[in-house]
Structure formats: C-alpha cells, structure tokens
Amino acid sequence: MPIRGIRGATTVSADEADLILEATRELLEAILDLNSGMKPEDVGSAIFTVTDDLVSTFPAEAARRMGWSMVPMMCAREIPVPGSLRRVIRVLVHWNTEIQQNEITHVYLRDAVRLRPDLVAAQ
C-alpha cells in the first residue's frame, strides 16, 4: 500500500502547554476531517516540529490524548530561520492509503496559512 504524506501547521499565541495541546488537537482533527477515511490505525507515523520559542510541551501529547497511542511519533525543533513565522507547530503525517497524492488535503490553520497560501487556496 502506498504511503502518503500530509502536511499541516498552526500557530499559538504564547508558549503555554494548554495552548499547544489545543492547537495541535485542532490541527489533527482538521487533517482527519479533510482527508476522508483517515483513521489513526492507518497512520504509519507522525513527525512534529516546533519553532524554538515553544518549549512547554510536546505536540505529540495531543495526538496521544486523541487515541494515537500506537502511532510512532517524534517531536523536533524547526530550523530557526531569521524572520520566519514564530510560535509554529508543524506536522508531517505518514498515511497508509490508496488515495492518490493529488487527493490529499494539507491543512494550515491560524497564522500558519501564510506558510503555504498555495495549499490553503486549494482547499
């Protein structure tokens, strides 16, 4: 079965654990809603990154609380490019699916819509 990557990102207003968990949950729920038929048991893995100004919790914790307990997940720090958007949570979900790559819906929420306006406009 093919593996497809789903990209997503969101932002938070401050480095607070509750805000990070809430925003990550919102992002993952949107990814699930916009990619028909996606179930946690079909997720091969997920990689989360955060900008260097977010240190209060792991975004993967939100996924675990949603029932993704068997999904291998990793959190890492995003490259701190000067002038880049701050307080960003990104995810790359690897989904085992027969759906074609051009049928995947990538999700950008809040201020993160500025990261990939081309993909947001396609939604």
mmCIF file with all atom_site columns, C-alpha atoms in Angstrom:
data_model
loop_
_atom_site.group_PDB
_atom_site.id
_atom_site.type_symbol
_atom_site.label_atom_id
_atom_site.label_alt_id
_atom_site.label_comp_id
_atom_site.label_asym_id
_atom_site.label_entity_id
_atom_site.label_seq_id
_atom_site.pdbx_PDB_ins_code
_atom_site.Cartn_x
_atom_site.Cartn_y
_atom_site.Cartn_z
_atom_site.occupancy
_atom_site.B_iso_or_equiv
_atom_site.pdbx_formal_charge
_atom_site.auth_seq_id
_atom_site.auth_comp_id
_atom_site.auth_asym_id
_atom_site.auth_atom_id
_atom_site.pdbx_PDB_model_num
ATOM 1   C CA . MET A 1 1   ? 0.000   0.000  0.000  1.00 0.00 ? 1   MET A CA 1
ATOM 2   C CA . PRO A 1 2   ? 1.319   3.472  -0.790 1.00 0.00 ? 2   PRO A CA 1
ATOM 3   C CA . ILE A 1 3   ? 2.256   5.887  1.965  1.00 0.00 ? 3   ILE A CA 1
ATOM 4   C CA . ARG A 1 4   ? 1.150   9.490  1.538  1.00 0.00 ? 4   ARG A CA 1
ATOM 5   C CA . GLY A 1 5   ? 2.428   12.489 3.443  1.00 0.00 ? 5   GLY A CA 1
ATOM 6   C CA . ILE A 1 6   ? 0.031   15.043 4.850  1.00 0.00 ? 6   ILE A CA 1
ATOM 7   C CA . ARG A 1 7   ? 1.482   18.398 5.881  1.00 0.00 ? 7   ARG A CA 1
ATOM 8   C CA . GLY A 1 8   ? -0.065  20.718 8.381  1.00 0.00 ? 8   GLY A CA 1
ATOM 9   C CA . ALA A 1 9   ? 0.786   23.671 10.570 1.00 0.00 ? 9   ALA A CA 1
ATOM 10  C CA . THR A 1 10  ? -0.773  26.007 13.071 1.00 0.00 ? 10  THR A CA 1
ATOM 11  C CA . THR A 1 11  ? 0.312   28.707 15.478 1.00 0.00 ? 11  THR A CA 1
ATOM 12  C CA . VAL A 1 12  ? -0.245  29.593 19.107 1.00 0.00 ? 12  VAL A CA 1
ATOM 13  C CA . SER A 1 13  ? -0.339  32.989 20.771 1.00 0.00 ? 13  SER A CA 1
ATOM 14  C CA . ALA A 1 14  ? 2.021   32.021 23.615 1.00 0.00 ? 14  ALA A CA 1
ATOM 15  C CA . ASP A 1 15  ? 4.277   29.220 24.837 1.00 0.00 ? 15  ASP A CA 1
ATOM 16  C CA . GLU A 1 16  ? 1.751   27.562 27.126 1.00 0.00 ? 16  GLU A CA 1
ATOM 17  C CA . ALA A 1 17  ? 1.184   23.808 27.273 1.00 0.00 ? 17  ALA A CA 1
ATOM 18  C CA . ASP A 1 18  ? -2.612  24.084 27.099 1.00 0.00 ? 18  ASP A CA 1
ATOM 19  C CA . LEU A 1 19  ? -2.435  26.320 24.020 1.00 0.00 ? 19  LEU A CA 1
ATOM 20  C CA . ILE A 1 20  ? -0.020  23.971 22.249 1.00 0.00 ? 20  ILE A CA 1
ATOM 21  C CA . LEU A 1 21  ? -2.133  20.903 23.018 1.00 0.00 ? 21  LEU A CA 1
ATOM 22  C CA . GLU A 1 22  ? -5.351  22.646 21.947 1.00 0.00 ? 22  GLU A CA 1
ATOM 23  C CA . ALA A 1 23  ? -3.865  23.928 18.674 1.00 0.00 ? 23  ALA A CA 1
ATOM 24  C CA . THR A 1 24  ? -2.304  20.550 17.860 1.00 0.00 ? 24  THR A CA 1
ATOM 25  C CA . ARG A 1 25  ? -5.590  18.765 18.509 1.00 0.00 ? 25  ARG A CA 1
ATOM 26  C CA . GLU A 1 26  ? -7.424  21.260 16.288 1.00 0.00 ? 26  GLU A CA 1
ATOM 27  C CA . LEU A 1 27  ? -4.851  20.691 13.535 1.00 0.00 ? 27  LEU A CA 1
ATOM 28  C CA . LEU A 1 28  ? -5.031  16.895 13.719 1.00 0.00 ? 28  LEU A CA 1
ATOM 29  C CA . GLU A 1 29  ? -8.830  16.908 13.823 1.00 0.00 ? 29  GLU A CA 1
ATOM 30  C CA . ALA A 1 30  ? -8.875  19.096 10.703 1.00 0.00 ? 30  ALA A CA 1
ATOM 31  C CA . ILE A 1 31  ? -6.469  16.716 8.950  1.00 0.00 ? 31  ILE A CA 1
ATOM 32  C CA . LEU A 1 32  ? -8.730  13.777 9.843  1.00 0.00 ? 32  LEU A CA 1
ATOM 33  C CA . ASP A 1 33  ? -11.882 15.637 8.752  1.00 0.00 ? 33  ASP A CA 1
ATOM 34  C CA . LEU A 1 34  ? -10.476 16.841 5.427  1.00 0.00 ? 34  LEU A CA 1
ATOM 35  C CA . ASN A 1 35  ? -8.893  13.522 4.426  1.00 0.00 ? 35  ASN A CA 1
ATOM 36  C CA . SER A 1 36  ? -11.826 11.180 4.010  1.00 0.00 ? 36  SER A CA 1
ATOM 37  C CA . GLY A 1 37  ? -11.434 7.735  5.517  1.00 0.00 ? 37  GLY A CA 1
ATOM 38  C CA . MET A 1 38  ? -8.328  8.518  7.530  1.00 0.00 ? 38  MET A CA 1
ATOM 39  C CA . LYS A 1 39  ? -8.140  6.597  10.811 1.00 0.00 ? 39  LYS A CA 1
ATOM 40  C CA . PRO A 1 40  ? -5.388  6.566  13.453 1.00 0.00 ? 40  PRO A CA 1
ATOM 41  C CA . GLU A 1 41  ? -4.707  2.871  12.797 1.00 0.00 ? 41  GLU A CA 1
ATOM 42  C CA . ASP A 1 42  ? -3.763  3.762  9.197  1.00 0.00 ? 42  ASP A CA 1
ATOM 43  C CA . VAL A 1 43  ? -1.197  6.351  10.298 1.00 0.00 ? 43  VAL A CA 1
ATOM 44  C CA . GLY A 1 44  ? 2.320   4.965  9.877  1.00 0.00 ? 44  GLY A CA 1
ATOM 45  C CA . SER A 1 45  ? 3.995   7.741  11.850 1.00 0.00 ? 45  SER A CA 1
ATOM 46  C CA . ALA A 1 46  ? 3.903   11.453 12.575 1.00 0.00 ? 46  ALA A CA 1
ATOM 47  C CA . ILE A 1 47  ? 6.697   13.964 12.918 1.00 0.00 ? 47  ILE A CA 1
ATOM 48  C CA . PHE A 1 48  ? 6.006   17.201 14.751 1.00 0.00 ? 48  PHE A CA 1
ATOM 49  C CA . THR A 1 49  ? 8.267   20.225 14.760 1.00 0.00 ? 49  THR A CA 1
ATOM 50  C CA . VAL A 1 50  ? 8.006   23.428 16.758 1.00 0.00 ? 50  VAL A CA 1
ATOM 51  C CA . THR A 1 51  ? 9.789   26.722 16.448 1.00 0.00 ? 51  THR A CA 1
ATOM 52  C CA . ASP A 1 52  ? 12.446  27.354 19.084 1.00 0.00 ? 52  ASP A CA 1
ATOM 53  C CA . ASP A 1 53  ? 10.109  29.617 21.068 1.00 0.00 ? 53  ASP A CA 1
ATOM 54  C CA . LEU A 1 54  ? 7.825   26.690 22.003 1.00 0.00 ? 54  LEU A CA 1
ATOM 55  C CA . VAL A 1 55  ? 9.205   24.535 24.806 1.00 0.00 ? 55  VAL A CA 1
ATOM 56  C CA . SER A 1 56  ? 6.385   23.935 27.304 1.00 0.00 ? 56  SER A CA 1
ATOM 57  C CA . THR A 1 57  ? 5.106   20.568 25.976 1.00 0.00 ? 57  THR A CA 1
ATOM 58  C CA . PHE A 1 58  ? 5.366   18.002 23.208 1.00 0.00 ? 58  PHE A CA 1
ATOM 59  C CA . PRO A 1 59  ? 2.720   18.368 20.467 1.00 0.00 ? 59  PRO A CA 1
ATOM 60  C CA . ALA A 1 60  ? 2.624   14.572 20.170 1.00 0.00 ? 60  ALA A CA 1
ATOM 61  C CA . GLU A 1 61  ? 0.928   14.513 23.569 1.00 0.00 ? 61  GLU A CA 1
ATOM 62  C CA . ALA A 1 62  ? -2.214  15.941 21.939 1.00 0.00 ? 62  ALA A CA 1
ATOM 63  C CA . ALA A 1 63  ? -2.215  13.080 19.426 1.00 0.00 ? 63  ALA A CA 1
ATOM 64  C CA . ARG A 1 64  ? -1.812  10.514 22.208 1.00 0.00 ? 64  ARG A CA 1
ATOM 65  C CA . ARG A 1 65  ? -4.791  12.035 24.012 1.00 0.00 ? 65  ARG A CA 1
ATOM 66  C CA . MET A 1 66  ? -6.786  11.612 20.785 1.00 0.00 ? 66  MET A CA 1
ATOM 67  C CA . GLY A 1 67  ? -6.096  7.878  20.760 1.00 0.00 ? 67  GLY A CA 1
ATOM 68  C CA . TRP A 1 68  ? -2.978  7.806  18.598 1.00 0.00 ? 68  TRP A CA 1
ATOM 69  C CA . SER A 1 69  ? -1.180  5.814  21.309 1.00 0.00 ? 69  SER A CA 1
ATOM 70  C CA . MET A 1 70  ? 0.153   3.155  18.905 1.00 0.00 ? 70  MET A CA 1
ATOM 71  C CA . VAL A 1 71  ? 1.342   5.641  16.257 1.00 0.00 ? 71  VAL A CA 1
ATOM 72  C CA . PRO A 1 72  ? 5.109   6.203  16.308 1.00 0.00 ? 72  PRO A CA 1
ATOM 73  C CA . MET A 1 73  ? 5.650   9.933  16.780 1.00 0.00 ? 73  MET A CA 1
ATOM 74  C CA . MET A 1 74  ? 8.613   12.232 17.128 1.00 0.00 ? 74  MET A CA 1
ATOM 75  C CA . CYS A 1 75  ? 8.969   15.877 18.077 1.00 0.00 ? 75  CYS A CA 1
ATOM 76  C CA . ALA A 1 76  ? 11.831  18.069 16.899 1.00 0.00 ? 76  ALA A CA 1
ATOM 77  C CA . ARG A 1 77  ? 12.825  21.692 16.651 1.00 0.00 ? 77  ARG A CA 1
ATOM 78  C CA . GLU A 1 78  ? 12.343  23.606 13.411 1.00 0.00 ? 78  GLU A CA 1
ATOM 79  C CA . ILE A 1 79  ? 15.319  25.401 11.830 1.00 0.00 ? 79  ILE A CA 1
ATOM 80  C CA . PRO A 1 80  ? 15.379  28.952 13.288 1.00 0.00 ? 80  PRO A CA 1
ATOM 81  C CA . VAL A 1 81  ? 15.490  30.887 10.009 1.00 0.00 ? 81  VAL A CA 1
ATOM 82  C CA . PRO A 1 82  ? 15.761  34.648 10.676 1.00 0.00 ? 82  PRO A CA 1
ATOM 83  C CA . GLY A 1 83  ? 12.473  36.433 10.051 1.00 0.00 ? 83  GLY A CA 1
ATOM 84  C CA . SER A 1 84  ? 10.403  33.241 9.915  1.00 0.00 ? 84  SER A CA 1
ATOM 85  C CA . LEU A 1 85  ? 6.955   32.892 11.466 1.00 0.00 ? 85  LEU A CA 1
ATOM 86  C CA . ARG A 1 86  ? 7.077   32.419 15.250 1.00 0.00 ? 86  ARG A CA 1
ATOM 87  C CA . ARG A 1 87  ? 5.240   30.013 17.584 1.00 0.00 ? 87  ARG A CA 1
ATOM 88  C CA . VAL A 1 88  ? 4.536   27.459 14.852 1.00 0.00 ? 88  VAL A CA 1
ATOM 89  C CA . ILE A 1 89  ? 3.640   23.794 15.273 1.00 0.00 ? 89  ILE A CA 1
ATOM 90  C CA . ARG A 1 90  ? 4.123   21.694 12.126 1.00 0.00 ? 90  ARG A CA 1
ATOM 91  C CA . VAL A 1 91  ? 3.259   18.080 11.443 1.00 0.00 ? 91  VAL A CA 1
ATOM 92  C CA . LEU A 1 92  ? 4.042   15.562 8.733  1.00 0.00 ? 92  LEU A CA 1
ATOM 93  C CA . VAL A 1 93  ? 1.683   12.586 8.957  1.00 0.00 ? 93  VAL A CA 1
ATOM 94  C CA . HIS A 1 94  ? 2.557   9.414  7.020  1.00 0.00 ? 94  HIS A CA 1
ATOM 95  C CA . TRP A 1 95  ? -0.740  7.806  5.988  1.00 0.00 ? 95  TRP A CA 1
ATOM 96  C CA . ASN A 1 96  ? -1.087  4.303  4.550  1.00 0.00 ? 96  ASN A CA 1
ATOM 97  C CA . THR A 1 97  ? -3.745  4.837  1.895  1.00 0.00 ? 97  THR A CA 1
ATOM 98  C CA . GLU A 1 98  ? -4.717  4.070  -1.682 1.00 0.00 ? 98  GLU A CA 1
ATOM 99  C CA . ILE A 1 99  ? -5.813  7.693  -2.151 1.00 0.00 ? 99  ILE A CA 1
ATOM 100 C CA . GLN A 1 100 ? -3.850  9.485  -4.859 1.00 0.00 ? 100 GLN A CA 1
ATOM 101 C CA . GLN A 1 101 ? -1.342  12.147 -3.846 1.00 0.00 ? 101 GLN A CA 1
ATOM 102 C CA . ASN A 1 102 ? -3.339  14.900 -5.568 1.00 0.00 ? 102 ASN A CA 1
ATOM 103 C CA . GLU A 1 103 ? -6.364  13.959 -3.418 1.00 0.00 ? 103 GLU A CA 1
ATOM 104 C CA . ILE A 1 104 ? -4.562  14.644 -0.129 1.00 0.00 ? 104 ILE A CA 1
ATOM 105 C CA . THR A 1 105 ? -5.644  17.779 1.731  1.00 0.00 ? 105 THR A CA 1
ATOM 106 C CA . HIS A 1 106 ? -2.879  19.568 3.604  1.00 0.00 ? 106 HIS A CA 1
ATOM 107 C CA . VAL A 1 107 ? -4.042  21.782 6.458  1.00 0.00 ? 107 VAL A CA 1
ATOM 108 C CA . TYR A 1 108 ? -2.754  25.194 7.539  1.00 0.00 ? 108 TYR A CA 1
ATOM 109 C CA . LEU A 1 109 ? -4.582  26.989 10.344 1.00 0.00 ? 109 LEU A CA 1
ATOM 110 C CA . ARG A 1 110 ? -4.395  30.323 12.133 1.00 0.00 ? 110 ARG A CA 1
ATOM 111 C CA . ASP A 1 111 ? -1.338  32.412 11.158 1.00 0.00 ? 111 ASP A CA 1
ATOM 112 C CA . ALA A 1 112 ? 0.245   29.345 9.539  1.00 0.00 ? 112 ALA A CA 1
ATOM 113 C CA . VAL A 1 113 ? -1.887  29.943 6.435  1.00 0.00 ? 113 VAL A CA 1
ATOM 114 C CA . ARG A 1 114 ? 0.930   32.349 5.477  1.00 0.00 ? 114 ARG A CA 1
ATOM 115 C CA . LEU A 1 115 ? 3.345   29.410 5.160  1.00 0.00 ? 115 LEU A CA 1
ATOM 116 C CA . ARG A 1 116 ? 1.635   27.745 2.193  1.00 0.00 ? 116 ARG A CA 1
ATOM 117 C CA . PRO A 1 117 ? -1.031  30.027 0.706  1.00 0.00 ? 117 PRO A CA 1
ATOM 118 C CA . ASP A 1 118 ? -0.969  27.871 -2.436 1.00 0.00 ? 118 ASP A CA 1
ATOM 119 C CA . LEU A 1 119 ? -2.206  24.834 -0.485 1.00 0.00 ? 119 LEU A CA 1
ATOM 120 C CA . VAL A 1 120 ? -4.724  26.808 1.580  1.00 0.00 ? 120 VAL A CA 1
ATOM 121 C CA . ALA A 1 121 ? -6.270  28.263 -1.584 1.00 0.00 ? 121 ALA A CA 1
ATOM 122 C CA . ALA A 1 122 ? -6.705  24.731 -2.972 1.00 0.00 ? 122 ALA A CA 1
ATOM 123 C CA . GLN A 1 123 ? -8.935  23.672 -0.046 1.00 0.00 ? 123 GLN A CA 1
#
